[in-house]
Tab-separated table of C-alpha atoms in Angstrom:
chain	number	residue	atom	x	y	z
A	250	MET	CA	0.358	0.171	0.022
A	251	HIS	CA	2.813	2.362	0.901
A	252	VAL	CA	4.985	1.589	-1.992
A	253	GLU	CA	2.022	1.887	-4.547
A	254	SER	CA	0.268	5.421	-3.371
A	255	GLY	CA	2.689	6.839	-1.133
A	256	TYR	CA	0.080	6.137	1.895
A	257	PRO	CA	0.582	6.703	4.893
A	258	TYR	CA	3.601	10.344	4.725
A	259	ALA	CA	6.261	7.907	6.556
A	260	TRP	CA	5.778	4.530	7.400
A	261	PRO	CA	4.886	3.935	11.060
A	262	ALA	CA	7.357	2.016	13.434
A	263	ASP	CA	4.807	-0.084	14.451
A	264	PRO	CA	1.786	-0.510	11.836
A	265	ALA	CA	-0.740	-1.742	13.891
A	266	GLY	CA	-0.378	0.361	16.239
A	267	TRP	CA	-1.039	3.564	13.934
A	268	LEU	CA	-4.286	1.976	12.542
A	269	THR	CA	-5.127	2.105	15.886
A	270	PRO	CA	-4.725	4.617	17.887
A	271	ASP	CA	-4.701	5.977	21.166
A	272	GLY	CA	-8.744	7.080	21.664
A	273	LEU	CA	-9.675	4.937	18.760
A	274	THR	CA	-14.021	3.956	19.034
A	275	GLY	CA	-14.626	2.312	15.224
A	276	ALA	CA	-12.717	1.099	12.004
A	277	TRP	CA	-14.124	-0.273	9.652
A	278	VAL	CA	-12.606	-2.343	6.421
A	279	ALA	CA	-14.415	-2.075	2.795
A	280	GLU	CA	-13.708	-5.105	0.486
A	281	ASP	CA	-13.353	-4.994	-3.153
A	282	GLY	CA	-15.550	-7.580	-5.675
A	283	ALA	CA	-12.787	-11.184	-4.721
A	284	GLY	CA	-13.830	-10.319	-0.407
A	285	ARG	CA	-9.784	-8.672	-0.624
A	286	VAL	CA	-10.046	-5.513	1.957
A	287	ALA	CA	-9.581	-2.609	-0.645
A	288	GLY	CA	-9.869	0.383	2.142
A	289	HIS	CA	-10.241	1.034	5.724
A	290	VAL	CA	-11.341	3.695	7.971
A	291	THR	CA	-11.014	4.985	11.198
A	292	LEU	CA	-12.614	7.397	13.982
A	293	CYS	CA	-11.290	8.892	17.268
A	294	GLY	CA	-14.587	10.636	18.971
A	295	ARG	CA	-15.330	12.668	16.425
A	296	GLU	CA	-12.308	12.869	13.890
A	297	VAL	CA	-12.330	10.723	11.276
A	298	GLY	CA	-8.695	9.654	9.978
A	299	ARG	CA	-6.608	6.363	8.167
A	300	LEU	CA	-9.182	6.791	5.337
A	301	TYR	CA	-7.745	5.122	2.531
A	302	VAL	CA	-8.449	2.588	-0.998
A	303	ALA	CA	-6.183	1.727	-2.523
A	304	PRO	CA	-5.787	2.515	-5.635
A	305	ALA	CA	-7.095	-0.162	-7.773
A	306	ALA	CA	-10.684	-0.206	-5.765
A	307	ARG	CA	-10.370	3.665	-6.064
A	308	GLY	CA	-13.291	4.513	-8.485
A	309	LEU	CA	-15.896	1.342	-6.898
A	310	GLY	CA	-17.800	4.839	-4.505
A	311	LEU	CA	-16.771	1.718	-1.508
A	312	GLY	CA	-13.946	5.410	0.313
A	313	GLY	CA	-17.584	7.533	0.466
A	314	ARG	CA	-18.577	4.265	1.935
A	315	LEU	CA	-15.838	4.202	4.645
A	316	LEU	CA	-16.369	8.274	4.732
A	317	ARG	CA	-20.616	8.097	5.309
A	318	THR	CA	-20.262	4.959	8.589
A	319	ALA	CA	-18.246	6.830	10.023
A	320	THR	CA	-20.180	10.365	9.017
A	321	ASP	CA	-22.833	7.978	10.903
A	322	ARG	CA	-21.275	6.462	13.870
A	323	VAL	CA	-20.465	10.615	14.738
A	324	THR	CA	-23.892	12.253	14.328
A	325	ALA	CA	-25.637	9.455	15.566
A	326	GLU	CA	-24.093	10.465	19.092
A	327	GLY	CA	-25.304	14.141	17.329
A	328	LEU	CA	-21.751	14.966	16.821
A	329	ARG	CA	-20.187	17.097	13.790
A	330	PRO	CA	-17.834	15.416	12.165
A	331	VAL	CA	-13.771	16.082	11.323
A	332	LEU	CA	-10.265	15.626	9.649
A	333	ALA	CA	-7.394	16.894	8.586
A	334	VAL	CA	-5.376	16.255	5.114
A	335	ASN	CA	-2.117	16.457	3.797
A	336	VAL	CA	-3.051	19.451	0.697
A	337	THR	CA	-1.131	16.977	-1.354
A	338	ASN	CA	-4.194	14.111	-1.312
A	339	THR	CA	-5.837	16.247	-3.762
A	340	ALA	CA	-8.455	12.948	-4.671
A	341	ALA	CA	-9.616	12.074	-1.191
A	342	ILE	CA	-10.031	16.336	-1.013
A	343	ALA	CA	-12.248	15.781	-4.382
A	344	LEU	CA	-14.584	13.548	-2.182
A	345	TYR	CA	-14.682	15.279	0.347
A	346	GLU	CA	-16.198	18.405	-1.236
A	347	ARG	CA	-18.137	15.839	-3.212
A	348	TYR	CA	-19.640	15.535	0.469
A	349	GLY	CA	-20.274	19.231	1.280
A	350	TRP	CA	-16.901	18.670	3.755
A	351	ARG	CA	-15.633	22.180	4.870
A	352	SER	CA	-11.775	23.481	5.180
A	353	THR	CA	-12.143	25.204	7.776
A	354	GLY	CA	-8.452	26.303	7.868
A	355	SER	CA	-4.713	25.184	7.723
A	356	GLU	CA	-1.492	24.930	9.290
A	357	ARG	CA	2.018	22.674	9.324
A	358	GLN	CA	2.156	19.978	10.904
A	359	ASP	CA	5.546	16.819	11.390
A	360	TRP	CA	4.272	13.573	10.551
A	361	GLY	CA	7.105	12.246	10.459
A	362	GLY	CA	8.007	11.708	7.469
A	363	PRO	CA	11.294	13.365	5.238
A	364	ALA	CA	9.313	16.922	5.663
A	365	PRO	CA	6.588	18.416	7.905
A	366	VAL	CA	3.336	18.555	5.936
A	367	THR	CA	0.934	20.920	5.555
A	368	VAL	CA	-2.751	19.576	6.817
A	369	ARG	CA	-6.083	21.425	6.280
A	370	PHE	CA	-8.569	21.139	7.715
A	371	TYR	CA	-12.873	20.079	7.194
A	372	GLU	CA	-16.006	19.652	9.309
A	373	ALA	CA	-18.528	17.419	6.818
A	374	PRO	CA	-21.738	19.358	6.814
A	375	GLU	CA	-25.066	19.876	9.366
A	376	ALA	CA	-27.166	17.065	10.080
A	377	PRO	CA	-30.137	17.499	7.545
A	378	LEU	CA	-32.994	17.774	10.909
A	379	ARG	CA	-34.266	14.485	11.394
A	380	THR	CA	-38.637	14.449	11.385
A	381	GLY	CA	-40.431	11.905	13.492
A	382	GLY	CA	-42.564	9.820	11.485
């Protein structure tokens, strides 16, 4: 995954620990048509993270489904989801903006790679009001 896509930005010393960060409240995987794991997403409180879809499985809607799954969990708790993304990850940014996520700012961060990265922060759109019925 890292070799073919550059994700994660800096390969972690403890990949399993990286995929299960402190504060983890949810994690999901997506499978391709052959039943192979083709993507994943984590949730730490209201922060969506580790969203990834393998290059061979992109364009199948897996990223959107993973994003919706995590977002639905957060909004069910009455919170608004947030996330952070490296500004060089234009495919992810396009996905978030297609789903109505709004940029709330950016900053430089050290992600342990060869150089600091510029990170853009996003907030999910407000959940529609639910009515009884």
